[in-house]
CSV table of C-alpha atoms and ligand atoms in Angstrom, one decimal:
chain,number,residue,atom,x,y,z
A,1,UNK,CA,4.2,2.5,-17.4
A,2,UNK,CA,2.2,4.9,-15.3
A,3,UNK,CA,-0.6,3.2,-13.5
A,4,UNK,CA,-3.6,4.0,-11.5
A,5,UNK,CA,-3.5,1.7,-8.5
A,6,UNK,CA,-7.2,2.2,-7.9
A,7,UNK,CA,-7.9,0.1,-11.1
A,8,UNK,CA,-5.8,-2.8,-9.8
A,9,UNK,CA,-7.4,-3.2,-6.5
A,10,UNK,CA,-10.5,-5.1,-5.4
A,11,UNK,CA,-12.9,-3.0,-3.3
A,12,UNK,CA,-11.4,-3.5,0.1
A,13,UNK,CA,-13.4,-0.6,1.5
A,14,UNK,CA,-16.5,-2.7,1.2
A,15,UNK,CA,-14.9,-5.3,3.5
A,16,UNK,CA,-13.4,-2.8,5.9
A,17,UNK,CA,-16.0,-2.9,8.6
A,18,UNK,CA,-16.7,-6.6,8.3
A,19,UNK,CA,-16.5,-8.4,11.7
A,20,UNK,CA,-13.4,-10.5,12.3
A,21,UNK,CA,-13.3,-13.5,10.1
A,22,UNK,CA,-12.6,-16.9,11.6
A,23,UNK,CA,-9.0,-17.8,11.4
A,24,UNK,CA,-8.0,-20.2,8.7
A,25,UNK,CA,-6.0,-23.2,9.9
A,26,UNK,CA,-2.4,-22.2,10.0
A,27,UNK,CA,-1.4,-24.6,7.3
A,28,UNK,CA,-4.1,-23.2,5.0
A,29,UNK,CA,-2.9,-19.6,5.0
A,30,UNK,CA,-1.6,-19.5,1.5
A,31,UNK,CA,-4.2,-17.2,-0.1
A,32,UNK,CA,-2.9,-14.1,-1.8
A,33,UNK,CA,-4.6,-10.7,-1.6
A,34,UNK,CA,-8.0,-12.1,-1.1
A,35,UNK,CA,-9.7,-10.2,1.7
A,36,UNK,CA,-9.2,-8.2,4.8
A,37,UNK,CA,-8.5,-10.7,7.5
A,38,UNK,CA,-8.9,-8.7,10.6
A,39,UNK,CA,-10.5,-5.5,11.7
A,40,UNK,CA,-10.4,-4.7,15.4
A,41,UNK,CA,-13.2,-2.6,17.0
A,42,UNK,CA,-12.8,1.1,16.2
A,43,UNK,CA,-12.0,3.7,18.8
A,44,UNK,CA,-12.2,6.9,16.8
A,45,UNK,CA,-9.7,8.7,18.9
A,46,UNK,CA,-6.9,6.1,18.1
A,47,UNK,CA,-4.8,6.2,14.9
A,48,UNK,CA,-5.6,3.5,12.3
A,49,UNK,CA,-2.8,1.2,11.3
A,50,UNK,CA,-3.0,-1.6,8.7
A,51,UNK,CA,-0.8,-4.7,9.0
A,52,UNK,CA,0.2,-6.6,5.9
A,53,UNK,CA,1.4,-10.0,7.1
A,54,UNK,CA,3.6,-12.1,4.8
A,55,UNK,CA,5.0,-14.8,7.1
A,56,UNK,CA,8.5,-15.3,8.4
A,57,UNK,CA,9.9,-16.2,11.8
A,58,UNK,CA,7.6,-13.6,13.5
A,59,UNK,CA,4.8,-15.9,12.4
A,60,UNK,CA,6.5,-19.2,13.1
A,61,UNK,CA,6.3,-21.8,15.8
A,62,UNK,CA,8.9,-24.3,16.9
A,63,UNK,CA,8.2,-27.7,18.5
A,64,UNK,CA,9.6,-26.5,21.9
A,65,UNK,CA,10.4,-23.2,23.5
A,66,UNK,CA,14.1,-23.7,23.0
A,67,UNK,CA,13.9,-24.4,19.2
A,68,UNK,CA,15.3,-21.4,17.3
A,69,UNK,CA,16.1,-23.0,14.0
A,70,UNK,CA,14.1,-25.3,11.7
A,71,UNK,CA,10.7,-24.0,12.9
A,72,UNK,CA,7.5,-23.7,10.8
A,73,UNK,CA,5.8,-20.6,9.4
A,74,UNK,CA,2.1,-20.8,10.2
A,75,UNK,CA,0.6,-18.1,12.5
A,76,UNK,CA,-1.9,-15.7,10.8
A,77,UNK,CA,-2.1,-12.0,11.2
A,78,UNK,CA,-4.9,-12.4,13.8
A,79,UNK,CA,-2.7,-14.5,16.0
A,80,UNK,CA,0.2,-12.0,15.7
A,81,UNK,CA,-2.1,-9.2,16.9
A,82,UNK,CA,-3.7,-11.5,19.6
A,83,UNK,CA,-0.3,-12.1,21.1
A,84,UNK,CA,0.1,-8.4,21.8
A,85,UNK,CA,-3.2,-7.0,23.1
A,86,UNK,CA,-1.3,-3.8,24.1
A,87,UNK,CA,-1.4,-2.9,20.4
A,88,UNK,CA,-5.2,-2.2,20.6
A,89,UNK,CA,-4.7,0.4,23.3
A,90,UNK,CA,-2.6,2.5,20.9
A,91,UNK,CA,-4.3,1.8,17.5
A,92,UNK,CA,-7.2,0.3,15.5
A,93,UNK,CA,-5.8,-2.5,13.5
A,94,UNK,CA,-6.9,-3.8,10.1
A,95,UNK,CA,-4.9,-6.8,8.8
A,96,UNK,CA,-4.3,-8.5,5.5
A,97,UNK,CA,-2.7,-11.9,5.2
A,98,UNK,CA,-0.7,-11.5,2.0
A,99,UNK,CA,1.2,-14.7,2.1
A,100,UNK,CA,2.5,-16.9,4.8
A,101,UNK,CA,5.9,-17.9,3.7
A,102,UNK,CA,9.5,-17.6,4.7
A,103,UNK,CA,11.0,-14.5,3.2
A,104,UNK,CA,13.2,-16.5,0.8
A,105,UNK,CA,9.9,-17.2,-1.0
A,106,UNK,CA,8.7,-13.7,-1.3
A,107,UNK,CA,8.6,-13.0,-5.1
A,108,UNK,CA,7.7,-10.3,-7.6
A,109,UNK,CA,4.0,-11.2,-7.6
A,110,UNK,CA,3.8,-10.6,-3.9
A,111,UNK,CA,5.9,-7.5,-4.0
A,112,UNK,CA,4.0,-5.7,-6.7
A,113,UNK,CA,0.6,-6.5,-5.2
A,114,UNK,CA,1.7,-5.6,-1.7
A,115,UNK,CA,3.0,-2.3,-2.9
A,116,UNK,CA,-0.3,-1.6,-4.8
A,117,UNK,CA,-2.3,-2.4,-1.7
A,118,UNK,CA,-0.1,-0.2,0.5
A,119,UNK,CA,-0.4,2.7,-1.9
A,120,UNK,CA,-4.2,2.4,-1.9
A,121,UNK,CA,-4.2,2.1,1.9
A,122,UNK,CA,-2.1,5.1,2.5
A,123,UNK,CA,-4.3,7.2,0.2
A,124,UNK,CA,-7.1,6.8,2.8
A,125,UNK,CA,-7.2,9.9,4.9
A,126,UNK,CA,-7.9,8.0,8.2
A,127,UNK,CA,-4.9,5.6,7.9
A,128,UNK,CA,-1.8,6.8,9.8
A,129,UNK,CA,0.6,4.2,8.4
A,130,UNK,CA,1.2,0.6,7.6
A,131,UNK,CA,3.3,-2.3,9.0
A,132,UNK,CA,4.6,-5.2,7.0
A,133,UNK,CA,5.4,-8.3,9.0
A,134,UNK,CA,8.1,-10.3,7.1
A,135,UNK,CA,10.8,-12.9,7.4
A,136,UNK,CA,14.1,-11.3,8.1
A,137,UNK,CA,16.2,-13.0,5.4
A,138,UNK,CA,14.9,-10.9,2.6
A,139,UNK,CA,13.3,-8.1,4.6
A,140,UNK,CA,15.7,-5.5,3.4
A,141,UNK,CA,14.7,-6.3,-0.3
A,142,UNK,CA,11.0,-5.8,0.4
A,143,UNK,CA,11.8,-2.7,2.4
A,144,UNK,CA,13.9,-1.3,-0.5
A,145,UNK,CA,11.2,-2.2,-3.0
A,146,UNK,CA,8.6,-0.3,-1.0
A,147,UNK,CA,11.0,2.6,-0.6
A,148,UNK,CA,11.1,2.8,-4.3
A,149,UNK,CA,7.4,2.5,-5.2
A,150,UNK,CA,5.3,3.7,-2.3
A,151,UNK,CA,4.2,7.2,-3.0
A,152,UNK,CA,3.3,8.6,0.4
A,153,UNK,CA,4.9,10.5,3.2
A,154,UNK,CA,3.2,8.2,5.7
A,155,UNK,CA,5.3,5.6,7.5
A,156,UNK,CA,5.8,2.2,6.0
A,157,UNK,CA,7.3,0.0,8.7
A,158,UNK,CA,8.9,-3.4,8.0
A,159,UNK,CA,9.3,-5.7,11.0
A,160,UNK,CA,10.2,-9.3,11.7
A,161,UNK,CA,11.7,-11.4,14.4
A,162,UNK,CA,14.8,-13.5,14.8
A,163,UNK,CA,13.1,-16.0,17.2
A,164,UNK,CA,9.9,-17.9,16.6
A,165,UNK,CA,6.8,-17.0,18.5
A,166,UNK,CA,7.2,-20.1,20.7
A,167,UNK,CA,10.8,-19.4,21.8
A,168,UNK,CA,11.8,-18.3,25.3
A,169,UNK,CA,12.4,-14.5,24.9
A,170,UNK,CA,10.6,-14.4,21.5
A,171,UNK,CA,11.4,-10.9,20.0
A,172,UNK,CA,8.3,-10.8,17.7
A,173,UNK,CA,5.7,-9.4,20.1
A,174,UNK,CA,7.7,-6.4,21.2
A,175,UNK,CA,9.0,-5.7,17.7
A,176,UNK,CA,5.4,-5.7,16.5
A,177,UNK,CA,4.2,-3.3,19.2
A,178,UNK,CA,7.1,-1.0,18.3
A,179,UNK,CA,6.3,-1.3,14.6
A,180,UNK,CA,2.7,-0.4,15.1
A,181,UNK,CA,3.7,2.5,17.4
A,182,UNK,CA,6.1,3.8,14.8
A,183,UNK,CA,3.5,3.5,12.0
A,184,UNK,CA,1.1,5.6,14.1
A,185,UNK,CA,3.6,8.3,15.2
A,186,UNK,CA,3.2,11.6,13.4
A,187,UNK,CA,6.9,12.3,13.7
A,188,UNK,CA,7.7,9.1,11.7
A,189,UNK,CA,6.3,10.7,8.6
A,190,UNK,CA,8.5,11.8,5.8
A,191,UNK,CA,11.3,9.4,6.6
A,192,UNK,CA,10.6,6.9,3.8
A,193,UNK,CA,10.2,3.2,4.4
A,194,UNK,CA,11.7,2.0,7.8
A,195,UNK,CA,12.9,-1.2,9.3
A,196,UNK,CA,12.5,-1.8,13.0
A,197,UNK,CA,13.7,-4.7,15.1
A,198,UNK,CA,15.4,-4.9,18.4
A,199,UNK,CA,14.6,-1.3,19.4
A,200,UNK,CA,16.4,0.2,16.4
A,201,UNK,CA,14.8,2.2,13.6
A,202,UNK,CA,16.6,2.3,10.3
A,203,UNK,CA,16.1,3.5,6.8
A,204,UNK,CA,15.1,0.8,4.2
A,205,UNK,CA,17.7,2.3,1.9
A,206,UNK,CA,20.7,1.4,4.1
A,207,UNK,CA,19.6,-1.1,6.7
A,208,UNK,CA,20.8,-4.6,6.1
A,209,UNK,CA,20.8,-8.0,7.9
A,210,UNK,CA,24.3,-8.3,9.3
A,211,UNK,CA,24.2,-11.6,11.0
A,212,UNK,CA,22.4,-14.8,10.0
A,213,UNK,CA,21.5,-15.8,13.6
A,214,UNK,CA,21.9,-13.1,16.2
A,215,UNK,CA,19.0,-11.1,17.6
A,216,UNK,CA,20.8,-7.8,17.0
A,217,UNK,CA,21.3,-8.1,13.3
A,218,UNK,CA,19.5,-5.2,11.5
A,219,UNK,CA,21.5,-2.0,11.3
A,220,UNK,CA,23.4,0.2,9.0
A,221,UNK,CA,27.0,0.7,10.0
A,222,UNK,CA,28.0,3.8,8.1
A,223,UNK,CA,24.7,5.6,7.5
A,224,UNK,CA,23.6,4.9,11.0
A,225,UNK,CA,20.1,4.7,12.5
A,226,UNK,CA,17.1,7.0,12.3
A,227,UNK,CA,16.0,6.4,15.8
A,228,UNK,CA,15.7,4.2,18.8
A,229,UNK,CA,12.8,3.0,21.1
A,230,UNK,CA,13.0,4.0,24.7
A,231,UNK,CA,10.3,2.4,26.8
A,232,UNK,CA,8.3,1.7,23.5
A,233,UNK,CA,8.5,5.4,22.5
A,234,UNK,CA,10.3,6.1,19.2
A,235,UNK,CA,13.0,8.8,19.6
A,236,UNK,CA,14.6,10.1,16.4
A,237,UNK,CA,18.1,11.4,16.0
A,238,UNK,CA,17.2,13.8,13.2
A,239,UNK,CA,14.4,15.7,11.7
A,240,UNK,CA,12.4,13.9,9.0
A,241,UNK,CA,14.4,13.3,5.9
A,242,UNK,CA,14.4,10.7,3.2
A,243,UNK,CA,17.6,9.1,1.9
A,244,UNK,CA,19.5,10.9,-0.8
A,245,UNK,CA,18.8,9.4,-4.2
A,246,UNK,CA,15.7,7.4,-3.9
A,247,UNK,CA,14.1,7.0,-7.3
A,248,UNK,CA,10.3,6.7,-7.1
A,249,UNK,CA,9.0,4.4,-9.7
A,250,UNK,CA,5.3,4.2,-10.7
A,251,UNK,CA,4.0,0.7,-10.3
A,252,UNK,CA,3.0,-1.2,-13.3
A,253,UNK,CA,-0.1,-3.4,-13.6
A,254,UNK,CA,2.3,-6.2,-14.5
A,255,UNK,CA,3.8,-8.3,-11.7
A,256,UNK,CA,6.4,-9.3,-14.3
A,257,UNK,CA,9.5,-7.4,-13.3
A,258,UNK,CA,12.6,-7.5,-15.4
A,259,UNK,CA,14.8,-10.5,-14.7
A,260,UNK,CA,18.1,-9.5,-13.0
A,261,UNK,CA,20.6,-12.0,-11.8
A,262,UNK,CA,23.3,-11.5,-9.1
A,263,UNK,CA,26.7,-13.1,-9.7
A,264,UNK,CA,29.1,-13.4,-6.9
A,265,UNK,CA,32.8,-12.5,-7.6
A,266,UNK,CA,35.6,-14.6,-6.0
A,267,UNK,CA,39.0,-16.0,-6.8
A,268,UNK,CA,38.8,-18.1,-10.0
A,269,UNK,CA,35.3,-16.9,-10.8
A,270,UNK,CA,33.8,-18.9,-13.7
A,271,UNK,CA,33.8,-16.3,-16.6
A,272,UNK,CA,31.1,-18.3,-18.5
A,273,UNK,CA,28.5,-17.3,-15.8
A,274,UNK,CA,27.9,-14.0,-17.5
A,275,UNK,CA,26.9,-15.5,-20.8
A,276,UNK,CA,25.0,-18.3,-19.0
A,277,UNK,CA,23.0,-15.7,-17.2
A,278,UNK,CA,22.2,-13.8,-20.3
A,279,UNK,CA,21.3,-17.0,-22.2
A,280,UNK,CA,18.9,-17.8,-19.3
A,281,UNK,CA,17.0,-14.6,-20.0
A,282,UNK,CA,18.7,-12.0,-17.7
A,283,UNK,CA,17.9,-8.5,-18.7
A,284,UNK,CA,20.5,-7.1,-16.4
A,285,UNK,CA,23.2,-8.5,-14.1
A,286,UNK,CA,24.5,-7.2,-10.8
A,287,UNK,CA,27.8,-8.6,-9.6
A,288,UNK,CA,28.8,-8.7,-6.0
A,289,UNK,CA,32.3,-7.4,-6.8
A,290,UNK,CA,35.5,-7.9,-4.8
A,291,UNK,CA,36.4,-4.7,-2.9
A,292,UNK,CA,34.8,-1.7,-4.6
A,293,UNK,CA,33.1,-3.7,-7.4
A,294,UNK,CA,36.1,-5.6,-8.8
A,295,UNK,CA,36.3,-8.8,-10.8
A,296,UNK,CA,39.2,-11.0,-11.8
A,297,UNK,CA,40.8,-10.0,-15.1
A,298,UNK,CA,39.4,-13.1,-16.7
A,299,UNK,CA,35.9,-12.5,-15.4
A,300,UNK,CA,36.1,-8.9,-16.3
A,301,UNK,CA,37.0,-9.7,-19.9
A,302,UNK,CA,34.0,-12.0,-20.2
A,303,UNK,CA,31.7,-9.5,-18.7
A,304,UNK,CA,33.0,-6.7,-21.0
A,305,UNK,CA,32.7,-8.9,-24.1
A,306,UNK,CA,29.1,-9.7,-23.2
A,307,UNK,CA,28.4,-6.0,-22.6
A,308,UNK,CA,30.1,-5.1,-25.9
A,309,UNK,CA,28.1,-7.7,-27.8
A,310,UNK,CA,24.7,-7.1,-26.2
A,311,UNK,CA,24.6,-3.9,-24.2
A,312,UNK,CA,23.3,-5.8,-21.3
A,313,UNK,CA,23.2,-3.4,-18.3
A,314,UNK,CA,25.6,-4.6,-15.6
A,315,UNK,CA,25.9,-3.1,-12.1
A,316,UNK,CA,29.0,-3.4,-10.0
A,317,UNK,CA,28.2,-3.8,-6.3
A,318,UNK,CA,30.3,-4.9,-3.4
A,319,UNK,CA,30.4,-8.3,-1.7
A,320,UNK,CA,31.7,-6.7,1.5
A,321,UNK,CA,28.8,-6.0,3.8
A,322,UNK,CA,29.4,-2.3,3.7
A,323,UNK,CA,31.1,0.1,1.3
A,324,UNK,CA,30.9,2.1,-1.8
A,325,UNK,CA,31.5,1.4,-5.5
A,326,UNK,CA,32.6,4.6,-7.2
A,327,UNK,CA,31.5,5.4,-10.7
A,328,UNK,CA,34.0,4.3,-13.4
A,329,UNK,CA,35.7,1.5,-11.4
A,330,UNK,CA,34.7,-1.1,-14.1
A,331,UNK,CA,34.3,0.9,-17.3
A,332,UNK,CA,31.4,-0.9,-18.9
A,333,UNK,CA,29.6,-1.5,-15.5
A,334,UNK,CA,27.3,0.9,-13.7
A,335,UNK,CA,28.5,1.7,-10.2
A,336,UNK,CA,26.0,0.7,-7.4
A,337,UNK,CA,27.3,3.4,-5.0
A,338,UNK,CA,26.2,2.4,-1.5
A,339,UNK,CA,23.7,-0.2,-2.6
A,340,UNK,CA,24.5,-3.8,-1.8
A,341,UNK,CA,23.9,-6.4,-4.5
A,342,UNK,CA,20.4,-7.4,-3.4
A,343,UNK,CA,19.2,-3.7,-3.3
A,344,UNK,CA,21.1,-2.8,-6.5
A,345,UNK,CA,19.2,-5.7,-8.1
A,346,UNK,CA,15.8,-4.3,-7.2
A,347,UNK,CA,16.8,-0.8,-8.4
A,348,UNK,CA,18.0,-2.3,-11.7
A,349,UNK,CA,14.8,-4.4,-12.0
A,350,UNK,CA,12.6,-1.4,-11.5
A,351,UNK,CA,14.6,0.8,-13.9
A,352,UNK,CA,14.5,-1.9,-16.6
A,353,UNK,CA,10.8,-2.5,-16.0
A,354,UNK,CA,10.1,1.2,-16.4
A,355,UNK,CA,11.9,1.1,-19.7
A,356,UNK,CA,15.1,3.0,-18.7
A,357,UNK,CA,18.0,2.8,-21.1
A,358,UNK,CA,21.7,2.4,-20.0
A,359,UNK,CA,22.3,6.2,-19.4
A,360,UNK,CA,19.0,6.6,-17.4
A,361,UNK,CA,19.9,3.5,-15.3
A,362,UNK,CA,23.3,5.0,-14.6
A,363,UNK,CA,21.7,8.2,-13.6
A,364,UNK,CA,19.3,6.4,-11.2
A,365,UNK,CA,22.2,4.8,-9.5
A,366,UNK,CA,24.3,8.0,-9.4
A,367,UNK,CA,21.4,9.8,-7.6
A,368,UNK,CA,22.5,7.8,-4.5
A,369,UNK,CA,25.8,9.5,-4.4
A,370,UNK,CA,25.4,13.1,-5.7
A,371,UNK,CA,28.5,15.1,-6.5
A,372,UNK,CA,29.4,17.4,-3.6
B,1,NAG,C1,-4.1,-1.3,-15.4
B,1,NAG,O1,-5.2,-2.1,-15.4
B,1,NAG,C2,-6.4,-1.4,-15.4
B,1,NAG,C3,-7.6,-2.3,-15.2
B,1,NAG,O2,-7.4,-3.5,-15.9
B,1,NAG,C4,-6.5,-0.6,-16.7
B,1,NAG,O3,-7.7,0.2,-16.8
B,1,NAG,C5,-5.3,0.3,-16.8
B,1,NAG,O4,-5.3,1.0,-18.1
B,1,NAG,C6,-4.0,-0.5,-16.7
B,1,NAG,N1,-2.9,0.4,-16.7
B,1,NAG,C7,-1.8,0.2,-17.4
B,1,NAG,C8,-0.7,1.2,-17.3
B,1,NAG,O5,-1.7,-0.8,-18.1
B,2,NAG,C1,-10.3,5.2,23.2
B,2,NAG,O1,-8.9,5.7,23.2
B,2,NAG,C2,-8.7,6.8,24.1
B,2,NAG,C3,-7.3,7.3,23.9
B,2,NAG,O2,-6.4,6.4,24.1
B,2,NAG,C4,-9.0,6.3,25.5
B,2,NAG,O3,-8.8,7.4,26.4
B,2,NAG,C5,-10.4,5.8,25.6
B,2,NAG,O4,-10.5,5.2,26.9
B,2,NAG,C6,-10.6,4.7,24.6
B,2,NAG,N1,-12.0,4.3,24.6
B,2,NAG,C7,-12.4,3.1,24.7
B,2,NAG,C8,-13.9,2.8,24.7
B,2,NAG,O5,-11.6,2.1,24.9
B,3,NAG,C1,-9.7,5.8,12.5
B,3,NAG,O1,-10.6,5.3,11.7
B,3,NAG,C2,-12.0,5.6,12.1
B,3,NAG,C3,-12.9,4.9,11.2
B,3,NAG,O2,-12.7,5.3,9.9
B,3,NAG,C4,-12.1,7.1,12.1
B,3,NAG,O3,-13.4,7.4,12.6
B,3,NAG,C5,-11.1,7.8,13.0
B,3,NAG,O4,-11.2,9.2,12.9
B,3,NAG,C6,-9.7,7.3,12.6
B,3,NAG,N1,-8.8,7.8,13.6
B,3,NAG,C7,-7.9,8.8,13.3
B,3,NAG,C8,-7.0,9.2,14.5
B,3,NAG,O5,-7.8,9.3,12.2
B,4,NAG,C1,-5.3,-0.8,28.0
B,4,NAG,O1,-5.5,0.4,28.6
B,4,NAG,C2,-6.3,0.3,29.8
B,4,NAG,C3,-6.6,1.7,30.3
B,4,NAG,O2,-5.4,2.4,30.5
B,4,NAG,C4,-5.7,-0.6,30.8
B,4,NAG,O3,-6.5,-0.8,31.9
B,4,NAG,C5,-5.4,-2.0,30.2
B,4,NAG,O4,-4.7,-2.8,31.0
B,4,NAG,C6,-4.6,-1.8,28.9
B,4,NAG,N1,-4.5,-3.1,28.2
B,4,NAG,C7,-3.4,-3.6,27.8
B,4,NAG,C8,-3.4,-4.9,27.2
B,4,NAG,O5,-2.3,-3.0,27.9
B,5,NAG,C1,4.8,-16.0,-6.0
B,5,NAG,O1,4.4,-16.7,-4.8
B,5,NAG,C2,3.0,-16.8,-4.8
B,5,NAG,C3,2.6,-17.5,-3.5
B,5,NAG,O2,3.5,-18.6,-3.2
B,5,NAG,C4,2.5,-17.6,-6.0
B,5,NAG,O3,1.1,-17.7,-6.0
B,5,NAG,C5,3.0,-16.9,-7.3
B,5,NAG,O4,2.6,-17.6,-8.4
B,5,NAG,C6,4.5,-16.7,-7.3
B,5,NAG,N1,4.9,-15.8,-8.4
B,5,NAG,C7,5.9,-16.2,-9.2
B,5,NAG,C8,6.2,-15.2,-10.3
B,5,NAG,O5,6.6,-17.2,-9.0
B,6,NAG,C1,3.1,10.6,-6.3
B,6,NAG,O1,1.9,11.3,-6.0
B,6,NAG,C2,1.9,12.6,-6.4
B,6,NAG,C3,0.6,13.2,-5.9
B,6,NAG,O2,0.4,13.0,-4.6
B,6,NAG,C4,1.9,12.7,-7.9
B,6,NAG,O3,2.0,14.0,-8.4
B,6,NAG,C5,3.2,11.9,-8.4
B,6,NAG,O4,3.2,11.9,-9.8
B,6,NAG,C6,3.3,10.6,-7.9
B,6,NAG,N1,4.5,9.9,-8.2
B,6,NAG,C7,4.6,8.7,-8.7
B,6,NAG,C8,6.0,8.2,-9.0
B,6,NAG,O5,3.6,8.0,-8.9
B,7,NAG,C1,34.6,-3.3,-25.6
B,7,NAG,O1,34.4,-2.2,-26.4
B,7,NAG,C2,35.3,-1.1,-26.0
B,7,NAG,C3,34.8,0.1,-26.8
B,7,NAG,O2,34.7,-0.2,-28.1
B,7,NAG,C4,36.7,-1.5,-26.3
B,7,NAG,O3,37.6,-0.5,-26.0
B,7,NAG,C5,37.0,-2.7,-25.5
B,7,NAG,O4,38.3,-3.2,-25.9
B,7,NAG,C6,36.0,-3.8,-25.8
B,7,NAG,N1,36.3,-4.9,-24.9
B,7,NAG,C7,36.4,-6.2,-25.2
B,7,NAG,C8,36.7,-7.2,-24.1
B,7,NAG,O5,36.2,-6.6,-26.3
B,8,NAG,C1,29.7,-14.5,-24.6
B,8,NAG,O1,28.8,-14.1,-25.5
B,8,NAG,C2,29.3,-13.1,-26.4
B,8,NAG,C3,28.2,-12.6,-27.3
B,8,NAG,O2,27.4,-13.7,-27.7
B,8,NAG,C4,30.5,-13.6,-27.2
B,8,NAG,O3,31.0,-12.6,-28.0
B,8,NAG,C5,31.6,-14.1,-26.2
B,8,NAG,O4,32.7,-14.7,-26.8
B,8,NAG,C6,31.0,-15.0,-25.2
B,8,NAG,N1,32.0,-15.2,-24.1
B,8,NAG,C7,32.3,-16.4,-23.6
B,8,NAG,C8,33.3,-16.4,-22.5
B,8,NAG,O5,31.8,-17.4,-24.0
C-alpha cells in the first residue's frame, strides 16, 4: 500500500503564482481539491505558509453578533485571511479551499486527499508549514489522522474557533494568526501535528475537545500542553519531541478506508449491536468501554462470540474523557491505551487499510504505551 503522492496530485505548482482568484459566492464553496484559491504577494524574506480551509465555525456567520449557535458555514479561505491582515506581515499565504462543511461532515475522501496535498506541500523546500482550518467538533480526528500519515518534521497546525466570525469576541481571527505564526516558527518543527485554539498549543495525539460549548475546550488533561502563546509568540514547555507511539502509515491512492464502527457501552447495552455492526460491513469495532474498557457481562459475551466466530478486530477504549485501557483487560479485545474511541477508530482504520493482521494491530496500539 505504499504510494507516491506525487502521482496523485494535480500540478498545483503551475497555479502557485496565479493572481488571486475571485471569491466564489459563499454558498457555492463546495468544490473539492480543485485549485489554489489564494496566493498573497510574495515577500521573499517571509516564511511561506499554506492554509487548507475545510469549513467549520471559524468560517461561519450568524444572523447577529450575539448568535453563537445555529449559524451557517460559508466564508472562504480568502475571507478568513482578509479578516486578519496582520498575517501578511509575518508570512506569505497560499490557500486551498478543500471543502466548506461543518466538521461533522468531514469524511474519508476529504481526509485522504487533504493528507496527500499536505505531504506534497511540505516536500516543497520553501514551505515552512501548513495550517488546517476546521470545525472543532471532529478537529481532533483530522489532527490525529494527519499525525499518522503526514511524513514531515514541518509543523502541521490544526485550528478552529468556537464562535462564528460574526460574533462579539469572535475567537477565529486571533486563533488563525496564532496558527500561522506557529506554522512558520522553526522551533515548532519536530513536534508532530498540533492543535491550537485559545492560546494553547497541544499535541494532536492527546488533545481533545472537552466541552461542547465553551471557548476554552481544547486541551489534554494528563499529557498536558506543548506550549502557550504570550503576545502571539509561541513559547514551548519542552524541546521538540513527538508523542510516543505514533505509527506512520503510508497513504494509499484509495480514499476508501476500512469501515470501523464505534459502539458506546452503558448499562443494559444491547448485545446485538456487535453483530449488527459486523453485518453492516464493519471491518473493525471500537467500543467506548465503561471505566478502563469494560462491557456488561452480556455485551462482553456477545462481543467475544463475534470475535471467536469471525476474528473481527475489536478495540477497547474508554468512554471517560481521559484515562487508559491496559492490555488484557478484555481478553479478545485490543487495548486502546490512552487513545479515546474516536482516535482509536482512526488508528484501527489505518491499520486495517494497510493490511495489518490482529497481532500487528495490537502492536500498533501497544506502541502508545511502551513497557517501562
Ligand atoms: C497511485 O496512482 C498512480 C497514478 O494513477 C499510480 O501510478 C500508482 O501506481 C498508484 N499507487 C498505488 C500504490 O496504487
Ligand atoms: C518584507 O518582510 C520584511 C521582514 O518582515 C520586512 O522588513 C519588509 O519591510 C517586507 N517588505 C515589504 C515590501 O513589505
Ligand atoms: C517563500 O517563497 C518564495 C517564493 O517561492 C521564496 O522566494 C522565499 O525564499 C520563501 N521564503 C522563505 C523564508 O523560504
Ligand atoms: C505591517 O507592518 C508594517 C510595518 O511594520 C506596519 O506599518 C503595518 O501596520 C502592519 N500591518 C498590520 C496589518 O499589522
Ligand atoms: C465526502 O464529502 C465530499 C464533500 O461533501 C463528497 O464529495 C464525497 O463524496 C464524500 N465522500 C464519501 C465517501 O462520502
Ligand atoms: C517518510 O519519508 C522518508 C524520507 O524522507 C522515507 O524514508 C520514509 O519511508 C517515509 N515514510 C513513510 C511512512 O512514508
Ligand atoms: C472464545 O474462544 C475462547 C478460546 O477458544 C474460549 O476460551 C472462550 O470461551 C470463547 N468465548 C465464547 C463466548 O464463546
Ligand atoms: C453473532 O454472530 C455470531 C457469528 O455469526 C454468532 O455465533 C452469535 O451467536 C451471534 N450473537 C448474537 C448475540 O446474535
